[in-house]
Amino acid sequence: VAGGWSKYKDSLPFWSPNPTRRAQQEAWFEEVAMLAEQAGVDGMLYPWGGEWCDDDASDYDEEYLPCHREDVLFDLEDGGRGARPRRPTAAELAPLAWPHSCWWHDRDRIVLLYMHMLDNPPDGSFLWEARVCEQVHALWSDGRDSLRTSISYVRQGRLEGARPASTRAEAEAMREEGMRMAFSDGALPGGEDIPGAAFVVGRAVTAPRRLMTHQCFEDEAAPGWRMLSSLPSCPNPHMRFPMSSSLREIVSRGGEPLKPLLPRTACKCGQRIGERRGEAYDADDSESDSEERREEIPVEPRACILCLSEDWGS
């Protein structure tokens, strides 16, 4: 299921529903749901079946990128619709070894995986488990390449040869085969805008990428997925990421600190960490924040997750 499953996709036992297996999958789904609720899924502002952005968004990508993660984490912390995440207590984490004990670090990914499973409920087939693993690869990859896999072409949100349209109806009329419509805000290569245009129509930009598969995560802590796939209710142990000898050595030493998730604050590059796309930050807005929220915002600017990801890659 975890890798190389495509050669079995036409096999009747692989995609055929099994009532007993479905019961196992549903039991696991219920445990994933409880953790997603604890992480704040009820406050999510966009029920897109587990997708991290609308496919019309200028930052659309088939993989969960750092820019998407920043927005999703902000929505979870913002507590829309009156929901608030509940951080696990020390007593709850005590029975868990590293990296499982750090699952809160991946709370946004757990929420998005749950939303995907909610939109694609268990059916009792091995194919359902394989599709879940595919979603896990996209959620935990950060858009990175792997030398172990062949090149695939991933559709992105920006458009080439874009033409402006003032209304949706006008944009729909301009669409031709192979073209798509998007909001004009940042939809062009380089993020340029077309003044006075609400929509643009053009051809989607595709980028060559070597998508990560299960084996590519053997050195990754990935605490959220390692914890979910290790639950007793998980229907298939082969859904777990493999663990390299170097990672096992880290586990034997009790683990190591994970890369921090930065608080909502200003970045040295001028970007407001956690701000919603297309919204300007007003310093006066901080007056409406709770006392707890204000205490989380340091005075000195920190690096946003985009700048930080560039530092990690250097």
Coordinates of C-alpha atoms in Angstrom, one line a residue, residues 95-250:
P95 CA 3.2 7.8 27.4
L96 CA 4.4 8.7 23.9
A97 CA 8.0 8.4 22.8
W98 CA 9.7 10.9 20.4
P99 CA 8.7 11.7 17.7
H100 CA 5.1 10.7 18.4
S101 CA 5.1 13.0 21.5
C102 CA 5.6 16.0 19.1
W103 CA 2.4 15.3 17.1
W104 CA 1.1 18.8 17.9
H105 CA 3.8 20.2 15.7
D106 CA 1.8 18.6 12.7
R107 CA -1.6 19.6 13.9
D108 CA -2.4 21.5 10.7
R109 CA -1.5 18.4 8.6
I110 CA -3.6 16.2 10.8
V111 CA -6.6 18.5 10.3
L112 CA -6.2 18.6 6.5
L113 CA -5.8 14.8 6.4
Y114 CA -9.0 14.4 8.4
M115 CA -10.8 16.7 6.1
H116 CA -9.6 14.6 3.1
M117 CA -10.8 11.4 4.8
L118 CA -14.2 13.1 5.7
D119 CA -14.6 13.9 2.0
N120 CA -13.4 10.4 1.0
P121 CA -14.8 8.1 3.7
P122 CA -13.4 4.6 4.3
D123 CA -14.8 1.9 1.9
G124 CA -12.9 -1.2 3.2
S125 CA -10.5 -1.4 0.2
F126 CA -6.7 -1.3 0.1
L127 CA -7.1 1.4 -2.5
W128 CA -8.6 3.7 0.1
E129 CA -5.5 3.3 2.3
A130 CA -3.2 3.9 -0.7
R131 CA -5.1 7.2 -1.5
V132 CA -4.6 8.2 2.1
C133 CA -0.9 7.6 1.8
E134 CA -0.8 9.7 -1.4
Q135 CA -2.4 12.6 0.5
V136 CA 0.2 12.1 3.3
H137 CA 3.0 12.5 0.9
A138 CA 1.6 15.8 -0.4
L139 CA 1.0 17.1 3.1
W140 CA 4.4 16.2 4.6
S141 CA 6.7 16.9 1.6
D142 CA 6.8 20.8 1.8
G143 CA 7.2 20.7 -2.0
R144 CA 10.6 19.2 -1.8
D145 CA 12.1 17.0 -4.5
S146 CA 13.5 13.5 -4.1
L147 CA 16.3 12.0 -6.2
R148 CA 14.6 8.6 -5.8
T149 CA 11.6 9.4 -7.9
S150 CA 11.0 10.2 -11.6
I151 CA 10.0 13.7 -12.8
S152 CA 6.3 14.6 -12.7
Y153 CA 4.7 17.9 -13.8
V154 CA 2.7 19.6 -11.0
R155 CA 0.1 22.2 -11.9
Q156 CA 0.5 25.5 -10.0
G157 CA -1.8 28.5 -9.6
R158 CA 0.0 31.1 -11.8
L159 CA -1.0 31.5 -15.4
E160 CA 0.9 32.1 -18.7
G161 CA -0.5 34.3 -21.5
A162 CA -3.1 35.6 -19.1
R163 CA -5.8 37.9 -20.5
P164 CA -7.8 40.2 -18.1
A165 CA -11.6 40.1 -17.6
S166 CA -13.7 42.4 -15.4
T167 CA -16.4 39.8 -14.6
R168 CA -16.7 36.1 -14.1
A169 CA -19.1 35.8 -17.1
E170 CA -16.6 37.6 -19.3
A171 CA -13.8 35.3 -18.1
E172 CA -15.9 32.2 -18.7
A173 CA -16.6 33.3 -22.3
M174 CA -12.9 33.8 -22.9
R175 CA -11.9 30.3 -21.8
E176 CA -10.6 27.9 -24.4
E177 CA -9.7 24.3 -24.2
G178 CA -6.7 23.8 -21.9
M179 CA -7.2 27.2 -20.2
R180 CA -8.3 28.1 -16.8
M181 CA -9.7 31.1 -14.9
A182 CA -8.3 32.6 -11.7
F183 CA -8.7 35.7 -9.6
S184 CA -6.3 38.3 -10.9
D185 CA -4.6 38.9 -7.5
G186 CA -1.0 37.5 -8.0
A187 CA -2.1 35.0 -10.7
L188 CA 0.6 35.9 -13.1
P189 CA 4.2 34.6 -13.1
G190 CA 6.1 36.8 -10.7
G191 CA 3.0 37.8 -8.9
E192 CA 2.2 40.9 -11.1
D193 CA -1.4 42.3 -11.1
I194 CA -3.5 43.6 -14.0
P195 CA -5.0 46.9 -12.9
G196 CA -8.8 46.9 -13.1
A197 CA -9.1 43.2 -13.8
A198 CA -11.1 41.0 -11.4
F199 CA -10.2 37.7 -13.2
V200 CA -7.6 36.5 -15.7
V201 CA -7.8 33.6 -18.1
G202 CA -4.7 31.8 -19.3
R203 CA -2.8 28.5 -19.3
A204 CA -1.7 27.0 -16.0
V205 CA 2.0 26.9 -15.2
T206 CA 3.3 23.4 -14.6
A207 CA 6.6 22.8 -12.8
P208 CA 8.8 19.7 -13.0
R209 CA 9.1 18.0 -9.6
R210 CA 10.3 14.7 -8.3
L211 CA 7.4 13.9 -5.9
M212 CA 8.3 12.3 -2.6
T213 CA 7.0 8.8 -1.9
H214 CA 6.9 6.7 1.3
Q215 CA 10.5 5.6 1.2
C216 CA 11.7 9.2 0.9
F217 CA 10.5 10.0 4.4
E218 CA 12.7 7.5 6.2
D219 CA 14.9 10.3 7.7
E220 CA 11.9 12.5 8.6
A221 CA 10.5 12.9 12.1
A222 CA 7.0 13.6 10.7
P223 CA 5.6 13.2 14.2
G224 CA 1.9 13.7 13.2
W225 CA 1.8 10.9 10.7
R226 CA 4.1 8.5 12.6
M227 CA 1.7 8.9 15.6
L228 CA -1.5 8.5 13.5
S229 CA -0.1 5.4 11.6
S230 CA 1.0 3.9 14.9
L231 CA -2.4 4.0 16.6
P232 CA -3.7 0.5 17.4
S233 CA -6.8 1.2 15.2
C234 CA -4.7 1.9 12.1
P235 CA -5.8 -0.8 9.6
N236 CA -2.5 -1.3 7.9
P237 CA 1.0 -1.2 9.5
H238 CA 2.5 -0.7 6.0
M239 CA 1.1 2.8 6.0
R240 CA 3.8 3.9 8.4
F241 CA 6.8 5.7 7.2
P242 CA 10.0 3.6 7.2
M243 CA 12.7 4.6 9.7
S244 CA 16.3 4.9 8.7
S245 CA 19.2 3.8 11.0
S246 CA 20.1 7.4 11.6
L247 CA 16.6 8.3 12.7
R248 CA 16.6 5.2 15.0
E249 CA 19.7 6.5 16.5
I250 CA 18.1 9.9 17.2

